Tab-separated table of C-alpha atoms and ligand atoms in Angstrom:
chain	number	residue	atom	x	y	z
A	779	MET	CA	-62.885	43.216	-63.963
A	780	PRO	CA	-64.166	41.382	-67.212
A	781	ILE	CA	-67.470	39.317	-66.343
A	782	PRO	CA	-66.665	35.636	-66.087
A	783	ALA	CA	-68.245	33.879	-68.907
A	784	TYR	CA	-68.119	30.154	-67.484
A	785	LEU	CA	-68.987	28.551	-64.496
A	786	TYR	CA	-65.524	27.412	-63.600
A	787	ASP	CA	-64.393	31.042	-64.182
A	788	LYS	CA	-66.797	32.377	-62.023
A	789	ILE	CA	-65.591	29.573	-59.355
A	790	ALA	CA	-61.883	30.460	-59.828
A	791	SER	CA	-62.603	34.197	-59.640
A	792	SER	CA	-64.535	33.552	-56.213
A	793	ILE	CA	-61.467	31.608	-54.907
A	794	THR	CA	-59.136	34.586	-56.265
A	795	LYS	CA	-61.178	36.744	-54.237
A	796	LEU	CA	-61.064	34.856	-50.980
A	797	ILE	CA	-57.230	34.536	-51.460
A	798	GLU	CA	-56.848	38.374	-51.948
A	799	GLU	CA	-59.096	38.856	-48.797
A	800	GLY	CA	-56.764	36.731	-46.703
A	801	THR	CA	-59.619	33.991	-46.026
A	802	TYR	CA	-56.952	31.557	-47.180
A	803	ARG	CA	-53.355	32.564	-46.756
A	804	PRO	CA	-50.237	31.365	-49.007
A	805	GLY	CA	-49.065	28.067	-48.231
A	806	ASP	CA	-52.909	27.045	-46.983
A	807	ARG	CA	-54.411	24.091	-48.217
A	808	ILE	CA	-57.758	24.516	-50.086
A	809	PRO	CA	-60.639	22.317	-50.317
A	810	SER	CA	-60.154	19.326	-52.315
A	811	ILE	CA	-62.048	19.031	-55.486
A	812	ARG	CA	-64.556	16.415	-54.240
A	813	LYS	CA	-65.201	19.059	-51.458
A	814	MET	CA	-65.546	22.064	-53.150
A	815	SER	CA	-67.640	20.342	-55.858
A	816	LYS	CA	-70.006	19.438	-53.193
A	817	GLN	CA	-69.886	22.798	-51.296
A	818	GLN	CA	-70.677	24.508	-54.970
A	819	GLY	CA	-72.627	22.362	-55.830
A	820	VAL	CA	-71.376	21.744	-59.313
A	821	SER	CA	-69.269	18.983	-61.098
A	822	VAL	CA	-66.365	17.515	-60.250
A	823	SER	CA	-64.961	18.793	-63.722
A	824	THR	CA	-65.848	21.860	-63.463
A	825	ILE	CA	-63.922	22.640	-59.787
A	826	LEU	CA	-61.181	20.782	-61.589
A	827	GLN	CA	-61.080	23.188	-64.556
A	828	ALA	CA	-61.089	25.983	-62.129
A	829	TYR	CA	-58.413	24.774	-60.344
A	830	LEU	CA	-56.461	24.533	-63.624
A	831	VAL	CA	-57.225	27.967	-64.292
A	832	LEU	CA	-55.982	28.857	-60.875
A	833	GLU	CA	-52.746	26.828	-61.157
A	834	ASN	CA	-52.183	28.403	-64.808
A	835	ARG	CA	-52.386	31.686	-62.981
A	836	GLY	CA	-49.726	31.090	-60.280
A	837	ILE	CA	-52.257	31.326	-57.921
A	838	ILE	CA	-52.602	28.005	-56.160
A	839	GLU	CA	-50.268	24.652	-56.723
A	840	ALA	CA	-51.153	20.936	-56.849
A	841	ARG	CA	-48.985	19.019	-54.645
A	842	PRO	CA	-48.655	15.403	-55.109
A	843	GLN	CA	-50.461	13.209	-52.665
A	844	ALA	CA	-51.584	16.264	-50.658
A	845	GLY	CA	-53.885	18.412	-52.458
A	846	TYR	CA	-53.901	22.161	-53.778
A	847	PHE	CA	-52.324	25.210	-51.791
A	848	VAL	CA	-52.551	28.850	-52.011
A	849	ARG	CA	-48.977	29.728	-53.535
A	850	ILE	CA	-46.377	31.218	-51.920
A	851	PRO	CA	-44.890	34.065	-54.240
A	852	GLU	CA	-41.231	34.023	-55.306
A	853	PHE	CA	-39.471	36.787	-53.702
A	854	ASP	CA	-36.169	38.185	-54.031
A	855	ARG	CA	-33.957	36.805	-51.556
A	856	LEU	CA	-31.906	38.441	-49.428
A	857	PRO	CA	-27.777	37.584	-49.562
A	858	GLU	CA	-26.594	34.189	-47.678
A	859	PRO	CA	-24.409	34.694	-44.309
A	860	GLU	CA	-20.829	35.094	-44.771
A	861	ARG	CA	-18.595	31.875	-44.050
A	862	SER	CA	-17.513	31.947	-40.380
A	863	SER	CA	-13.748	32.564	-39.646
A	864	PRO	CA	-12.850	31.493	-36.205
A	865	SER	CA	-9.406	31.392	-34.437
A	866	ALA	CA	-7.025	28.580	-35.244
A	867	ASP	CA	-6.716	28.170	-31.270
A	868	PRO	CA	-8.573	25.749	-29.290
A	869	SER	CA	-10.453	27.279	-26.579
A	870	HIS	CA	-12.658	26.044	-23.518
A	871	VAL	CA	-16.570	26.871	-23.533
A	872	GLY	CA	-18.176	29.244	-21.106
A	873	LEU	CA	-21.368	29.754	-21.889
A	874	HIS	CA	-24.103	28.216	-19.430
A	875	GLN	CA	-25.695	31.471	-17.641
A	876	LEU	CA	-26.720	32.527	-21.188
A	877	MET	CA	-27.727	29.715	-22.161
A	878	MET	CA	-30.308	28.877	-18.956
A	879	ILE	CA	-31.609	32.883	-19.116
A	880	MET	CA	-32.888	31.750	-23.087
A	881	LEU	CA	-34.040	28.394	-21.806
A	882	ARG	CA	-36.447	29.915	-19.213
A	883	ASP	CA	-37.420	32.394	-21.766
A	884	ALA	CA	-38.465	29.294	-24.067
A	885	LEU	CA	-40.976	28.673	-21.410
A	886	ASP	CA	-42.902	31.456	-20.956
A	887	PRO	CA	-46.162	31.350	-22.623
A	888	ASN	CA	-46.406	35.016	-22.329
A	889	LEU	CA	-43.507	35.459	-25.195
A	890	VAL	CA	-43.880	35.169	-29.008
A	891	GLN	CA	-41.326	32.197	-29.565
A	892	LEU	CA	-38.893	33.118	-32.135
A	893	GLY	CA	-35.790	31.585	-29.971
A	894	ALA	CA	-36.329	28.220	-28.824
A	895	ALA	CA	-35.808	25.558	-31.676
A	896	MET	CA	-38.822	23.593	-30.325
A	897	PRO	CA	-40.591	21.347	-32.764
A	898	ASN	CA	-44.142	22.534	-33.662
A	899	ILE	CA	-46.095	20.599	-31.667
A	900	GLU	CA	-49.625	20.864	-33.853
A	901	PHE	CA	-47.122	18.912	-36.473
A	902	LEU	CA	-46.220	16.143	-34.184
A	903	PRO	CA	-48.654	12.577	-34.025
A	904	THR	CA	-49.617	13.324	-30.922
A	905	LYS	CA	-52.985	11.660	-30.838
A	906	ARG	CA	-51.675	8.724	-32.294
A	907	LEU	CA	-48.795	8.562	-29.809
A	908	ASN	CA	-51.399	8.992	-26.787
A	909	ARG	CA	-53.400	6.470	-28.359
A	910	ILE	CA	-50.508	3.835	-28.711
A	911	THR	CA	-49.232	4.581	-25.188
A	912	SER	CA	-52.503	4.071	-23.289
A	913	ARG	CA	-53.241	0.885	-25.321
A	914	LEU	CA	-49.666	-0.504	-24.463
A	915	ALA	CA	-50.283	0.574	-20.963
A	916	ARG	CA	-53.064	-1.683	-20.582
A	917	GLN	CA	-52.016	-4.667	-22.750
A	918	SER	CA	-48.220	-4.795	-21.657
A	919	GLY	CA	-49.000	-6.154	-17.923
A	920	GLU	CA	-45.403	-5.824	-16.403
A	921	GLU	CA	-43.224	-5.525	-19.591
A	922	ALA	CA	-43.596	-1.852	-19.288
A	923	HIS	CA	-42.335	-1.857	-16.023
A	924	GLN	CA	-38.968	-3.872	-16.419
A	925	TYR	CA	-35.453	-2.449	-17.041
A	926	GLU	CA	-34.650	-2.826	-20.945
A	927	ILE	CA	-30.904	-2.549	-20.696
A	928	PRO	CA	-28.767	-1.689	-22.675
A	929	PRO	CA	-28.490	-1.962	-26.211
A	930	GLY	CA	-32.541	-1.475	-25.508
A	931	LEU	CA	-35.842	-2.594	-27.061
A	932	LYS	CA	-35.338	-5.014	-29.746
A	933	GLU	CA	-38.213	-4.372	-31.536
A	934	LEU	CA	-37.158	-0.663	-31.619
A	935	ARG	CA	-33.661	-1.376	-32.482
A	936	LEU	CA	-35.021	-3.783	-35.523
A	937	GLN	CA	-37.403	-0.462	-36.920
A	938	ILE	CA	-34.146	1.818	-36.760
A	939	ALA	CA	-32.282	-0.852	-38.600
A	940	LYS	CA	-35.007	-1.677	-41.257
A	941	ARG	CA	-34.730	2.595	-42.007
A	942	SER	CA	-31.310	2.449	-42.441
A	943	LEU	CA	-30.625	1.977	-46.179
A	944	ARG	CA	-32.467	5.101	-46.703
A	945	TYR	CA	-29.254	7.046	-45.545
A	946	GLY	CA	-26.725	4.651	-46.967
A	947	CYS	CA	-26.197	1.883	-44.126
A	948	HIS	CA	-27.135	-1.467	-43.568
A	949	PHE	CA	-27.520	-1.522	-39.861
A	950	SER	CA	-28.538	-4.782	-38.050
A	951	PRO	CA	-30.514	-4.270	-34.693
A	952	ASP	CA	-27.283	-5.729	-32.978
A	953	ASP	CA	-25.386	-2.132	-34.235
A	954	ILE	CA	-27.887	0.014	-32.221
A	955	ILE	CA	-27.699	1.166	-28.983
A	956	ILE	CA	-30.806	3.066	-27.013
A	957	THR	CA	-30.215	6.128	-25.338
A	958	SER	CA	-32.324	8.896	-23.563
A	959	GLY	CA	-32.394	11.481	-26.768
A	960	GLY	CA	-29.920	12.652	-29.058
A	961	VAL	CA	-27.985	14.681	-26.557
A	962	GLU	CA	-27.227	11.436	-24.353
A	963	ALA	CA	-25.986	9.703	-27.377
A	964	ILE	CA	-23.548	12.821	-28.118
A	965	ASP	CA	-22.390	12.845	-24.593
A	966	LEU	CA	-21.659	8.711	-24.327
A	967	CYS	CA	-19.641	9.333	-27.599
A	968	LEU	CA	-17.603	12.038	-26.038
A	969	ASN	CA	-17.016	10.309	-23.316
A	970	THR	CA	-15.705	7.223	-24.431
A	971	VAL	CA	-13.044	8.606	-26.958
A	972	CYS	CA	-12.231	12.133	-25.049
A	973	ASN	CA	-10.656	12.804	-21.632
A	974	PRO	CA	-10.692	16.380	-19.845
A	975	GLY	CA	-8.451	18.889	-21.734
A	976	ASP	CA	-9.018	17.248	-25.022
A	977	ILE	CA	-9.478	19.246	-28.252
A	978	VAL	CA	-12.464	18.538	-30.384
A	979	ALA	CA	-13.010	19.605	-34.088
A	980	ILE	CA	-16.587	21.414	-34.199
A	981	GLU	CA	-18.725	23.544	-36.843
A	982	SER	CA	-18.829	27.123	-36.684
A	983	PRO	CA	-21.062	27.421	-35.406
A	984	MET	CA	-22.264	24.806	-33.529
A	985	TYR	CA	-25.500	24.144	-31.632
A	986	PHE	CA	-25.342	25.415	-28.228
A	987	GLY	CA	-26.604	22.368	-26.551
A	988	THR	CA	-23.640	20.184	-27.827
A	989	LEU	CA	-21.664	23.064	-26.393
A	990	GLN	CA	-22.511	22.634	-22.923
A	991	THR	CA	-21.579	19.028	-23.313
A	992	LEU	CA	-18.181	19.981	-24.205
A	993	GLU	CA	-18.034	22.701	-21.322
A	994	VAL	CA	-19.431	19.970	-18.913
A	995	ARG	CA	-16.905	17.397	-19.915
A	996	GLY	CA	-14.125	20.060	-19.602
A	997	LEU	CA	-13.061	19.803	-23.572
A	998	ARG	CA	-11.540	21.898	-25.523
A	999	THR	CA	-12.830	23.367	-28.715
A	1000	LEU	CA	-11.379	23.846	-31.995
A	1001	GLU	CA	-14.062	25.739	-34.663
A	1002	ILE	CA	-13.391	25.076	-38.142
A	1003	PRO	CA	-14.861	27.377	-40.811
A	1004	THR	CA	-18.583	26.153	-41.873
A	1005	HIS	CA	-19.961	27.014	-45.118
A	1006	GLN	CA	-23.817	27.813	-44.570
A	1007	ARG	CA	-24.561	25.636	-47.669
A	1008	ASP	CA	-22.105	22.563	-47.619
A	1009	GLY	CA	-20.548	22.473	-43.815
A	1010	MET	CA	-17.366	22.284	-42.473
A	1011	ASP	CA	-14.495	23.446	-44.570
A	1012	LEU	CA	-12.293	19.970	-44.998
A	1013	ASP	CA	-9.182	21.647	-46.084
A	1014	ALA	CA	-9.092	23.976	-42.968
A	1015	LEU	CA	-10.050	20.555	-41.036
A	1016	ARG	CA	-7.352	18.862	-42.864
A	1017	PHE	CA	-4.811	21.849	-41.541
A	1018	ALA	CA	-5.921	22.024	-38.133
A	1019	ILE	CA	-5.612	18.013	-37.801
A	1020	LYS	CA	-1.797	18.647	-38.648
A	1021	GLN	CA	-1.139	21.769	-36.163
A	1022	ASN	CA	-3.348	20.179	-33.284
A	1023	LYS	CA	-3.885	16.862	-31.403
A	1024	ILE	CA	-7.478	16.447	-32.502
A	1025	LYS	CA	-9.229	13.753	-30.496
A	1026	ALA	CA	-12.771	13.635	-32.375
A	1027	ILE	CA	-14.915	15.832	-34.658
A	1028	LEU	CA	-17.997	16.508	-34.372
A	1029	VAL	CA	-20.556	17.248	-36.842
A	1030	ILE	CA	-24.232	18.100	-37.957
A	1031	SER	CA	-23.998	16.695	-41.342
A	1032	ASN	CA	-27.636	17.174	-42.206
A	1033	PHE	CA	-29.558	20.534	-41.766
A	1034	ASN	CA	-26.777	21.947	-38.763
A	1035	ASN	CA	-28.832	24.123	-36.292
A	1036	PRO	CA	-28.144	26.930	-36.581
A	1037	LEU	CA	-26.651	27.231	-40.186
A	1038	GLY	CA	-28.821	24.887	-42.065
A	1039	SER	CA	-25.977	23.289	-43.984
A	1040	CYS	CA	-25.991	19.917	-45.643
A	1041	ILE	CA	-22.957	18.261	-46.481
A	1042	PRO	CA	-23.233	16.684	-49.845
A	1043	ASP	CA	-22.443	12.999	-50.622
A	1044	GLU	CA	-18.791	13.071	-51.809
A	1045	LYS	CA	-17.788	15.062	-48.927
A	1046	LYS	CA	-19.218	13.394	-46.656
A	1047	LYS	CA	-17.275	10.385	-48.235
A	1048	GLU	CA	-14.189	12.783	-48.210
A	1049	LEU	CA	-14.789	13.148	-44.374
A	1050	ALA	CA	-15.107	9.690	-43.861
A	1051	ALA	CA	-11.682	9.110	-45.627
A	1052	LEU	CA	-10.233	11.732	-43.865
A	1053	ALA	CA	-11.211	10.213	-40.283
A	1054	ALA	CA	-9.875	7.031	-41.483
A	1055	THR	CA	-6.344	8.447	-42.627
A	1056	TYR	CA	-5.895	10.446	-39.164
A	1057	GLN	CA	-7.874	7.378	-37.326
A	1058	ILE	CA	-9.885	10.095	-35.709
A	1059	PRO	CA	-13.409	9.337	-34.366
A	1060	ILE	CA	-16.263	11.348	-35.952
A	1061	ILE	CA	-19.175	12.169	-33.883
A	1062	GLU	CA	-22.203	12.693	-36.504
A	1063	ASN	CA	-25.478	14.174	-35.451
A	1064	ASP	CA	-28.350	13.506	-37.486
A	1065	VAL	CA	-31.232	14.707	-35.728
A	1066	SER	CA	-32.750	16.590	-38.071
A	1067	GLY	CA	-32.114	14.012	-40.916
A	1068	GLU	CA	-35.433	13.200	-41.811
A	1069	LEU	CA	-36.379	17.036	-42.344
A	1070	TYR	CA	-35.520	17.086	-45.627
A	1071	PHE	CA	-37.220	19.164	-48.487
A	1072	ALA	CA	-36.148	17.919	-51.829
A	1073	ASP	CA	-37.326	14.436	-52.957
A	1074	LYS	CA	-34.449	12.254	-51.357
A	1075	ARG	CA	-33.394	11.543	-47.748
A	1076	PRO	CA	-29.706	13.005	-47.582
A	1077	SER	CA	-27.238	10.324	-46.919
A	1078	THR	CA	-24.842	10.185	-44.075
A	1079	ILE	CA	-21.035	10.356	-43.457
A	1080	LYS	CA	-21.375	7.218	-41.262
A	1081	ALA	CA	-22.705	5.320	-45.125
A	1082	TYR	CA	-19.225	6.138	-46.122
A	1083	ASP	CA	-17.316	4.964	-42.973
A	1084	GLU	CA	-15.178	1.793	-43.647
A	1085	ALA	CA	-13.001	1.718	-40.547
A	1086	GLY	CA	-15.862	1.930	-37.724
A	1087	LEU	CA	-14.778	5.207	-36.808
A	1088	VAL	CA	-18.039	7.159	-37.395
A	1089	MET	CA	-20.744	7.219	-34.366
A	1090	LEU	CA	-24.064	7.998	-35.971
A	1091	CYS	CA	-26.209	9.714	-33.219
A	1092	SER	CA	-30.081	10.177	-33.818
A	1093	SER	CA	-33.255	10.795	-31.883
A	1094	PHE	CA	-37.164	10.970	-32.410
A	1095	SER	CA	-37.037	14.306	-30.786
A	1096	LYS	CA	-37.390	16.749	-34.005
A	1097	ASP	CA	-39.988	14.256	-35.824
A	1098	ILE	CA	-42.141	12.453	-33.493
A	1099	SER	CA	-41.774	13.937	-29.893
A	1100	PRO	CA	-39.118	15.622	-27.710
A	1101	ALA	CA	-40.650	14.456	-24.696
A	1102	LEU	CA	-40.313	10.955	-25.308
A	1103	ARG	CA	-36.484	11.330	-24.863
A	1104	VAL	CA	-35.908	8.604	-27.022
A	1105	GLY	CA	-32.187	8.538	-29.227
A	1106	TRP	CA	-29.829	6.250	-30.168
A	1107	VAL	CA	-26.046	5.995	-31.481
A	1108	ALA	CA	-24.741	3.330	-34.202
A	1109	ALA	CA	-21.174	3.245	-32.777
A	1110	GLY	CA	-19.368	0.937	-34.835
A	1111	GLN	CA	-16.214	0.029	-33.329
A	1112	TYR	CA	-17.122	2.068	-30.116
A	1113	LYS	CA	-20.239	-0.436	-29.668
A	1114	SER	CA	-19.085	-2.388	-26.543
A	1115	GLU	CA	-17.658	0.381	-24.684
A	1116	ILE	CA	-20.826	2.562	-25.283
A	1117	GLU	CA	-23.275	0.343	-24.349
A	1118	TRP	CA	-21.294	-0.211	-20.615
A	1119	ARG	CA	-21.078	3.507	-20.206
A	1120	LYS	CA	-24.901	3.782	-21.110
A	1121	PHE	CA	-25.168	1.325	-18.227
A	1122	THR	CA	-23.055	3.153	-16.031
A	1123	ALA	CA	-24.788	6.455	-16.809
A	1124	ASN	CA	-28.416	5.630	-16.048
A	1125	ALA	CA	-28.924	1.625	-16.532
A	1126	ALA	CA	-31.616	2.052	-19.308
A	1127	THR	CA	-33.952	4.271	-21.086
A	1128	ALA	CA	-37.328	4.098	-20.304
A	1129	THR	CA	-39.325	1.073	-21.434
A	1130	LEU	CA	-42.799	2.544	-22.017
A	1131	PRO	CA	-41.447	5.383	-24.923
A	1132	GLN	CA	-39.339	2.789	-26.610
A	1133	MET	CA	-42.203	0.547	-26.712
A	1134	VAL	CA	-44.318	3.474	-28.077
A	1135	ILE	CA	-41.794	4.682	-30.568
A	1136	ALA	CA	-41.428	1.105	-31.944
A	1137	GLU	CA	-45.318	0.764	-32.662
A	1138	PHE	CA	-45.558	3.682	-34.358
A	1139	LEU	CA	-42.715	2.741	-36.559
A	1140	GLU	CA	-43.741	-0.417	-37.437
A	1141	SER	CA	-47.530	0.602	-37.724
A	1142	GLY	CA	-46.478	2.260	-41.000
A	1143	GLY	CA	-47.745	5.692	-40.029
A	1144	TYR	CA	-44.018	7.142	-39.740
A	1145	ASP	CA	-43.647	7.973	-43.489
A	1146	TYR	CA	-47.154	9.431	-43.857
A	1147	HIS	CA	-46.392	11.274	-41.108
A	1148	LEU	CA	-42.981	12.574	-42.462
A	1149	ARG	CA	-44.260	13.458	-45.688
A	1150	GLN	CA	-46.646	16.121	-44.062
A	1151	LEU	CA	-44.050	17.267	-41.515
A	1152	ARG	CA	-41.666	18.189	-44.280
A	1153	ARG	CA	-44.213	20.149	-46.280
A	1154	GLU	CA	-45.332	22.183	-43.062
A	1155	TYR	CA	-41.311	23.106	-42.409
A	1156	ALA	CA	-40.842	23.860	-46.134
A	1157	ARG	CA	-43.658	26.436	-46.284
A	1158	ASN	CA	-42.934	27.771	-42.382
A	1159	VAL	CA	-39.268	28.123	-43.636
A	1160	LYS	CA	-39.802	29.871	-47.138
A	1161	LEU	CA	-42.734	32.181	-45.097
A	1162	LEU	CA	-40.605	33.171	-42.509
A	1163	SER	CA	-37.480	33.803	-44.748
A	1164	GLN	CA	-39.844	36.020	-46.791
A	1165	ALA	CA	-41.099	37.915	-43.685
A	1166	VAL	CA	-37.391	38.854	-42.586
A	1167	LYS	CA	-36.687	40.040	-46.066
A	1168	ASN	CA	-39.841	42.230	-45.928
A	1169	TYR	CA	-39.344	43.722	-42.815
A	1170	PHE	CA	-35.816	43.820	-41.794
A	1171	PRO	CA	-33.035	46.464	-42.776
A	1172	PRO	CA	-31.682	45.428	-46.604
A	1173	GLU	CA	-28.100	44.652	-45.643
A	1174	THR	CA	-29.320	41.410	-43.303
A	1175	ARG	CA	-28.249	38.213	-44.523
A	1176	VAL	CA	-30.203	35.138	-44.292
A	1177	SER	CA	-29.255	31.293	-44.670
A	1178	ARG	CA	-31.205	29.338	-47.340
A	1179	PRO	CA	-31.866	25.850	-45.526
A	1180	THR	CA	-32.816	22.609	-47.422
A	1181	GLY	CA	-34.369	20.914	-44.458
A	1182	GLY	CA	-34.804	21.406	-40.677
A	1183	PHE	CA	-37.121	24.419	-39.154
A	1184	VAL	CA	-34.139	27.591	-37.952
A	1185	LEU	CA	-33.161	30.366	-40.150
A	1186	TRP	CA	-29.577	31.802	-39.416
A	1187	VAL	CA	-29.683	35.665	-39.909
A	1188	GLN	CA	-26.684	37.819	-39.810
A	1189	LEU	CA	-27.841	41.333	-38.728
A	1190	PRO	CA	-27.108	44.488	-40.650
A	1191	GLY	CA	-24.417	47.196	-39.568
A	1192	LYS	CA	-22.485	46.285	-36.394
A	1193	ILE	CA	-25.857	45.590	-34.190
A	1194	ASP	CA	-24.990	43.444	-31.548
A	1195	ALA	CA	-27.566	40.470	-31.067
A	1196	LEU	CA	-27.596	40.656	-27.423
A	1197	ASP	CA	-28.825	44.238	-27.713
A	1198	LEU	CA	-31.623	43.237	-29.964
A	1199	TYR	CA	-32.345	40.103	-27.654
A	1200	LYS	CA	-32.814	42.421	-24.943
A	1201	VAL	CA	-34.970	44.879	-26.596
A	1202	ALA	CA	-36.811	42.205	-28.393
A	1203	LEU	CA	-37.926	40.944	-24.822
A	1204	GLU	CA	-39.170	44.149	-23.447
A	1205	ASN	CA	-41.696	43.725	-26.564
A	1206	ASP	CA	-42.416	40.428	-25.250
A	1207	ILE	CA	-40.198	38.386	-28.177
A	1208	THR	CA	-37.577	36.026	-27.824
A	1209	ILE	CA	-35.005	35.316	-30.254
A	1210	THR	CA	-31.646	33.454	-29.925
A	1211	PRO	CA	-28.541	35.557	-29.882
A	1212	GLY	CA	-25.470	34.132	-32.184
A	1213	HIS	CA	-23.474	34.490	-29.421
A	1214	LEU	CA	-24.648	30.893	-27.952
A	1215	PHE	CA	-23.006	29.213	-31.255
A	1216	SER	CA	-19.406	29.988	-30.562
A	1217	PRO	CA	-17.059	29.315	-27.785
A	1218	THR	CA	-15.183	32.274	-28.881
A	1219	ASN	CA	-17.874	34.638	-30.071
A	1220	GLN	CA	-17.766	34.502	-33.754
A	1221	PHE	CA	-21.346	35.466	-33.948
A	1222	SER	CA	-22.217	38.310	-31.822
A	1223	ASN	CA	-23.920	39.832	-35.061
A	1224	PHE	CA	-26.274	36.903	-35.837
A	1225	ILE	CA	-29.644	35.381	-34.337
A	1226	ARG	CA	-30.905	32.137	-34.900
A	1227	LEU	CA	-35.107	32.157	-35.346
A	1228	ASN	CA	-37.099	29.237	-35.290
A	1229	ALA	CA	-39.428	28.809	-38.344
A	1230	ALA	CA	-41.533	25.729	-36.925
A	1231	VAL	CA	-44.636	28.026	-36.250
A	1232	TRP	CA	-46.203	30.419	-38.510
A	1233	THR	CA	-48.948	32.532	-37.095
A	1234	LEU	CA	-50.150	36.025	-37.317
A	1235	PRO	CA	-48.544	36.866	-34.166
A	1236	ILE	CA	-45.095	35.451	-35.263
A	1237	GLU	CA	-45.475	37.566	-38.390
A	1238	ARG	CA	-46.136	40.538	-36.120
A	1239	ALA	CA	-43.121	39.948	-34.369
A	1240	VAL	CA	-40.780	39.632	-37.147
A	1241	GLU	CA	-42.229	43.140	-38.233
A	1242	LYS	CA	-41.566	44.434	-35.086
A	1243	LEU	CA	-37.991	42.949	-34.841
A	1244	GLY	CA	-37.606	44.926	-37.986
A	1245	GLU	CA	-38.589	47.983	-36.651
A	1246	ILE	CA	-36.322	47.570	-33.924
A	1247	LEU	CA	-33.440	46.943	-36.008
A	1248	TYR	CA	-34.161	50.198	-37.844
A	1249	GLY	CA	-34.495	52.275	-34.996
A	1250	MET	CA	-31.219	50.817	-33.474
A	1251	MET	CA	-29.281	51.946	-36.992
A	1252	GLY	CA	-30.805	55.133	-36.631
A	1253	ILE	CA	-32.608	55.007	-40.257
A	1254	GLU	CA	-36.098	55.498	-41.653
A	1255	ARG	CA	-37.691	52.287	-43.539
A	1256	GLY	CA	-37.636	52.939	-47.032
B	492	PLP	C1	-28.380	19.735	-33.545
B	492	PLP	C2	-29.551	19.518	-32.207
B	492	PLP	N1	-28.775	18.055	-31.816
B	492	PLP	C3	-29.398	17.606	-30.327
B	492	PLP	C4	-30.615	18.131	-30.608
B	492	PLP	C5	-30.960	17.618	-29.048
B	492	PLP	O1	-31.801	16.018	-29.363
B	492	PLP	P1	-32.544	15.228	-28.178
B	492	PLP	O2	-33.911	16.324	-27.799
B	492	PLP	O3	-33.412	14.195	-28.777
B	492	PLP	O4	-31.821	15.564	-27.282
B	492	PLP	C6	-31.197	19.167	-30.863
B	492	PLP	C7	-32.377	19.605	-30.146
B	492	PLP	O5	-32.998	21.280	-30.386
B	492	PLP	C8	-30.551	19.883	-32.000
B	492	PLP	O6	-30.987	20.670	-32.725
């Protein structure tokens, strides 16, 4: 190695060494220029020069308003999963036993959790929320203990309405009904527009929590082929509408769980128009809409809804706190009926959590928090994709989500995801088998991996899964 001539070169070499030795791992933030200048006892401009050298060598990268990070090397990506091709016949859902087993695993602290799509608690603003909660509890007197009957806390509805321009809507507080999480919002919508036995068109694959709601309500599903990038196939949907009496269309418009798909604007518009032509309500699930990795928040189908047929459902479970259980729905022409059903279901959403979220949004901390959250998830999704590429057999296929924090993995060969699940569990690792995401078992050779958390034990677990897969295929790792 040549002897560094200048001080900045020397500092750049020391940082490179720290990275090579693993003190700073890909994606880690390195000390700010000011901090490093203090640590090293040299001028700010020397450090600036050193960081410039490292940037030019592709070792670190500057991210606006965030600092300097160790670059995650580019890697040859695995191919993407194939598009689904489900049956054109409606079916009943029957998956709850398998799902309850998975939920039990998700709570076991002895397992490496790659299965349940839980947010990374370390990325959530828990300290801030706790401070707001205790202050509100101290100061609010009786207010926090009174029913906040539907449509829910005015201040919270106002905050939600204020943000609606960002995704193409212009709600007033009166358009919003607060619910206990996104799941309740979706359930209320289904209940409003469907009766047992009715057919609901869904994406294939579809988040299993919603499949459970459909099962409990005795509804039938018609799975529509769905592209891993741009969502539901609208020609297939149009065909299905002509062949069947579809009572509702249920879609995750932005960052489908598990697929990661995000419906482009033009297609959102087309979907809204299709619903209007056939007068079919759309239940739009947008719980992950804020978790985009690009520069701009994706819009919603609701933004193009002139007929009031779209019920936009969301919650704060993925980006503020899943435990506060606060969600909402903007229900268009179904608003009064949903408000009434919300009241008959459980009278009201708990008041204090609504107050806490309203204050968090009002205080202006939300956008700053979201910027950090998106950065962390983008990084972790990339690192997990790379680990899958490194450790899994080369015929594996992986989704390329542009938001959210799950990966959808198509296994090589004819490997059954439930077999992999069992062996993984014997090795203290949980994964979610694809079986759960289709009522007609379209995805028995897929798994969903949670990318929210990235740690060394997680990386080791991915390596182990790769080893198990090679073993199941009876081949040596190359
Ligand atoms: C697509 C999707 N919808 C809804 C939910 C549940 O939302 P909530 O916890 O707000 O009820 C989840 C949670 O995993 C989800 O992934």
